[in-house]
Amino acid sequence: MSIQSKKSTDKKVKATKKSIPAFEWKYAPAPESTDHIDIKPQYELFIGGKFVKPATSEYFETTNPANNKVLSSIAKAGASDVDKAVKAARKAYAQSWQKMPARERGKYLYRIARLIQERAREFAVIETLDGGKPIRESRDIDIPLAANHFFYYAGWADKLPYAFPNRKPMPLGVAGQIIPWNFPLLMAAWKIAPALATGNTVVLKPAETTPLTALKLAELIQEAGLPEGVVNVVTGFGDTGAALVNHASVDKIAFTGSTPVGKYIQKAIAGTGKKVTLELGGKAANIIFDDAPIDQAVEGIVNGIFFNQGHVCCAGSRLFVQENIASTVIAKLKRRMKTLVVGDPMDKNTDIGAINSAAQLKKIQHYIQLGQQEGAEIYQTDQALPDKGLFCKPTLFLGTSQSHRIVQEEIFGPVLTIQTFRTIEEVIEKANNIPYGLSAGVWTDKGSKIFNLSNRLRAGVVWANTYNKFDPASPFGGYKESGFGREGGLHGLYPYVQFEH
Amino acid sequence: MSMLHHPVDQTGVEERIARFNTRSIKKESKLQGLRLALSMIDLTTLEGKDTAGKVRQMCYKAMHLADDLPDIPQVAAVCVYPNHVKTAKIALGESGIKVASVATAFPSGNSSRKIKLEDTKMAVGQGADEIDMVISRGAFLAGDVQFVSDEIAAIKDACGEARLKVILETGELSTLDNIRRASVLAMQSGADFIKTSTGKIQPAATMPVTLVMLEAIRDYYDETGIMIGMKPAGGISTAKSALQYLVMLYETLGPEWMSNEWFRFGASSLANDILLQLGKEKMGVYYSPDYISKD
């Protein structure tokens, strides 16, 4: 559209922003209440339907990363505790769960889903206290999605013959499931729901920095009256996870976490006949073309990298912007970053909360330093961070290239690297030029370009004109060193079944 | 390349709106926002049955929203048909409240250029400080953007010193892409303000539409250094909704636009809901709407 404007702009009095007294509007604190939350001073292991003290007699503390206060003491499971849990799961598998009519299993899953919904606020607050993510996210995303996963797989429980026509799907047995600290309850739901729906029993190992919602889920499962031992929760560190991986009576390992641990697991189970699915790291390309809806793309960039402080395996951490719009997009992105509220995760207005652990903050800070040493231009907003707690400013690195380590390695924090590109071939090559392949984003108004890229990007999930969208019905998983196996959707049933030959 | 013309993604816009609406505005920031919203209102009566008496009553209300409450600002303007401009002007006297008048064969805009110009000149001649014109939506949808642009430029000339608000009537433009195009067209052709709606067509103002227009204003400022004002009109009737619009304004255009010089609410019943909220802050309880005058 081109028009010839008859208006002469010099006639108009130019109002520059400087001549105007700015109206400064600070949002008053709006903290979510914690009055209704019940966190016990100490949590035991959940084995065989009961909370039991660990044989190790050892406990570790879980803290609130926003203020470093201790929330609770958590039992540390040793090898003998893991053994007890696996035996309880085996017994439950053989005596009740496997034999139960599928629709009865479905009823239990529906019940869990409903109870999560009923106690959504409690779960959201605890998730935020224990993990540091903004209450807005745990309230609006984590907890509702966790409930939805149980609802979704509850529906499949008695319909498996339709999922696998002309084949007879059977459960595997006992699944050992190890989950990360970035979406504690949601990952527990991703793991437990399909396993139970297909008739398996579970030993779940939550992350050591975020065990509380998994333990609350254990309480809820007890309340829901699931047969004893169908779900067991063993808390602890890496050695607890290793004991679970190496236990001879586990039939299947499902792991979400870092690529090095994923490699360890694959080595450990080689030759054992255990089935495995791994959902590992990522370093996703988020690609903005010059025909994109620019303002919405800027939102997608923000959502891609600053969602959950960037503690997201599928985070859009490598931004590729077409060169002819780069300066506009970057200016818009910087301006948008100034409106992000960084601080108390419990405040309803907080956009970016606390970094999950001191170790993770150290890692992120290391990369922020490294990026500067590598000669990339750093941009951070000038807002102050809280005095206490673990926080990191949202960070951009401009002028980066494919050879920078900050571009190649997963940072797992609110740090975005920005590269420009000229042609579609160039950006596809660069996007795929990484050992990971979990996700990617494409921003263009042109449908044919979306289909072209989604075919050629080696990524398990390609989002078009959106980012970080999750749905129980949609499979999620990686290529290359981002792992294998899919979670969610019909695909998410496969890793938990075997077929009669 | 000029960034004034780029596509708009409806889903993305709606998601952004959802984020604005999760902002929790409490305590002092709420009071600050509500007072600001009051001062941004164009108190409006645009009815066939309008009379001088009705206009005079509304003008008194504009100056005295609630004399029993502390620190209540005046509204920004009253908005009337051209034949009531003189009445409003006299009634408002030296209050500083502006008189805005719709013109250009409001609300349809279906008339000749000549009559539209006469309509505008009459309103300005009677003392209107601001003219709210409508664009020719038919011509715009038929692709004759040059016609629409020329018309806006001609009306702008006829406005003289009066500020020109250009009503896009977004409820008739069908897509957010069209709304962005029309916004840019209006700004390039001489609009001082762009405005969503006449209030006679549904939907009138919505947050997605307003966001797209605010983003167009932002991009236009980036490219030209010229500030353009924004006026969502029609359908904004609650204090909560006004605060959500202000959050959107604040996070999109920034603090410089947070004044009635650059942002207006075209509304008739919004003021009373805000007064109810401010009254609650004073009294600690909601009082009856019967305590608030209905003009």
Short mmCIF file of C-alpha atoms in Angstrom, two decimals, chain A residues 1-7 9 11-18 20-31 136 139-140 290-296 299 303 324-325 328 332 335-336 339-341 347-351 443 445 465-466 469, chain B residues 1 3 5-9 12-13 15-16 19 22-27 29 32-33 36 145-146 149-150 153 157 180-181 185 187-192 215 218-222 224-228 243 246-247 250-251 253 255-258 262:
data_model
loop_
_atom_site.label_atom_id
_atom_site.label_comp_id
_atom_site.label_asym_id
_atom_site.label_seq_id
_atom_site.Cartn_x
_atom_site.Cartn_y
_atom_site.Cartn_z
CA MET A 1 0.00 0.00 0.00
CA SER A 2 1.47 3.31 -0.92
CA ILE A 3 -0.17 6.63 -0.52
CA GLN A 4 0.88 10.14 -1.20
CA SER A 5 0.24 12.13 1.88
CA LYS A 6 -0.92 15.67 1.28
CA LYS A 7 -0.21 16.60 4.82
CA THR A 9 4.50 17.35 8.70
CA LYS A 11 2.89 22.23 10.04
CA LYS A 12 2.50 19.97 12.99
CA VAL A 13 3.94 20.94 16.33
CA LYS A 14 6.41 18.24 17.11
CA ALA A 15 5.96 16.83 20.54
CA THR A 16 9.12 15.17 21.65
CA LYS A 17 9.03 12.82 24.58
CA LYS A 18 11.55 14.93 26.47
CA ILE A 20 6.60 15.85 28.58
CA PRO A 21 6.57 15.15 32.30
CA ALA A 22 6.57 11.38 32.53
CA PHE A 23 3.94 9.68 34.66
CA GLU A 24 5.84 7.11 36.66
CA TRP A 25 3.59 4.27 37.64
CA LYS A 26 5.01 1.63 39.92
CA TYR A 27 2.88 -1.44 40.46
CA ALA A 28 2.40 -1.81 44.20
CA PRO A 29 3.49 -5.18 45.63
CA ALA A 30 0.81 -7.83 45.11
CA PRO A 31 2.10 -10.90 46.95
CA ARG A 136 1.93 -16.31 37.60
CA ARG A 139 -0.58 -20.73 38.77
CA ASP A 140 -1.38 -20.31 35.06
CA ASP A 290 11.41 -9.96 7.76
CA ASP A 291 7.82 -10.84 6.89
CA ALA A 292 7.02 -11.78 10.49
CA PRO A 293 4.43 -10.13 12.70
CA ILE A 294 7.19 -8.16 14.40
CA ASP A 295 5.52 -7.07 17.62
CA GLN A 296 4.20 -10.55 18.30
CA GLU A 299 6.72 -11.29 22.55
CA ASN A 303 8.51 -15.80 26.11
CA ASN A 324 17.24 -6.16 7.26
CA ILE A 325 15.01 -5.99 10.33
CA THR A 328 14.23 -2.72 14.67
CA LYS A 332 11.85 -3.35 20.29
CA ARG A 335 12.30 -1.71 25.13
CA ARG A 336 10.12 -4.68 25.99
CA THR A 339 8.80 -3.67 31.24
CA LEU A 340 9.72 -7.10 32.64
CA VAL A 341 9.34 -7.22 36.40
CA ASP A 347 4.41 -11.29 43.60
CA LYS A 348 1.64 -11.68 41.04
CA ASN A 349 3.26 -9.07 38.83
CA THR A 350 6.64 -10.75 38.67
CA ASP A 351 7.68 -11.86 35.18
CA TRP A 443 8.21 -16.35 12.73
CA ASP A 445 3.40 -14.52 7.97
CA ASN A 465 4.43 -17.75 15.24
CA THR A 466 4.38 -18.81 18.86
CA LYS A 469 3.34 -23.89 23.90
CA MET B 1 13.12 -0.79 5.51
CA MET B 3 8.70 -0.91 9.81
CA HIS B 5 3.87 -1.98 7.43
CA HIS B 6 4.22 -5.39 8.90
CA PRO B 7 1.71 -8.14 9.59
CA VAL B 8 -0.18 -8.60 12.83
CA ASP B 9 -0.80 -12.00 14.37
CA GLY B 12 -0.13 -13.30 19.55
CA VAL B 13 -2.00 -10.08 20.22
CA GLU B 15 -1.86 -13.59 24.35
CA ARG B 16 -0.24 -10.25 25.05
CA ARG B 19 -0.62 -10.92 30.10
CA THR B 22 -2.88 -10.64 34.85
CA ARG B 23 -1.18 -7.52 36.21
CA SER B 24 -2.42 -6.98 39.72
CA ILE B 25 -2.91 -3.25 40.36
CA LYS B 26 -3.39 -2.60 44.05
CA LYS B 27 -3.34 0.12 46.67
CA SER B 29 -0.96 2.37 42.16
CA GLN B 32 -3.16 6.71 40.92
CA GLY B 33 -4.43 4.81 37.89
CA LEU B 36 -5.60 9.28 35.82
CA VAL B 145 -6.63 4.37 0.38
CA GLN B 146 -5.64 7.50 -1.51
CA SER B 149 -5.84 9.79 2.96
CA ASP B 150 -6.85 12.86 0.98
CA ALA B 153 -5.72 15.64 5.06
CA ASP B 157 -6.79 21.56 7.07
CA ARG B 180 -2.87 -1.44 11.53
CA ARG B 181 -2.97 -0.23 7.89
CA LEU B 185 -2.73 5.77 6.95
CA MET B 187 -1.24 9.13 11.11
CA GLN B 188 0.51 9.77 7.82
CA SER B 189 -2.41 11.84 6.62
CA GLY B 190 -2.62 14.25 9.54
CA ALA B 191 -4.33 12.63 12.53
CA ASP B 192 -3.38 14.01 15.93
CA GLU B 215 1.93 -0.39 18.46
CA ARG B 218 4.92 3.56 18.71
CA ASP B 219 6.36 2.60 15.34
CA TYR B 220 5.24 5.91 13.83
CA TYR B 221 6.98 7.77 16.65
CA ASP B 222 10.15 5.74 16.14
CA THR B 224 9.10 10.28 12.59
CA GLY B 225 9.58 11.50 16.15
CA ILE B 226 5.94 12.64 16.16
CA MET B 227 3.68 11.67 19.04
CA ILE B 228 0.14 10.66 18.18
CA LEU B 243 -6.92 -0.02 34.60
CA LEU B 246 -3.73 1.84 31.32
CA VAL B 247 -1.44 -1.12 31.98
CA TYR B 250 2.05 2.06 30.12
CA GLU B 251 3.81 -1.07 28.95
CA LEU B 253 4.01 3.45 24.87
CA PRO B 255 5.05 7.01 30.84
CA GLU B 256 5.09 9.86 28.31
CA TRP B 257 1.72 8.85 26.93
CA MET B 258 0.16 8.56 30.40
CA TRP B 262 -2.13 11.65 24.59
#
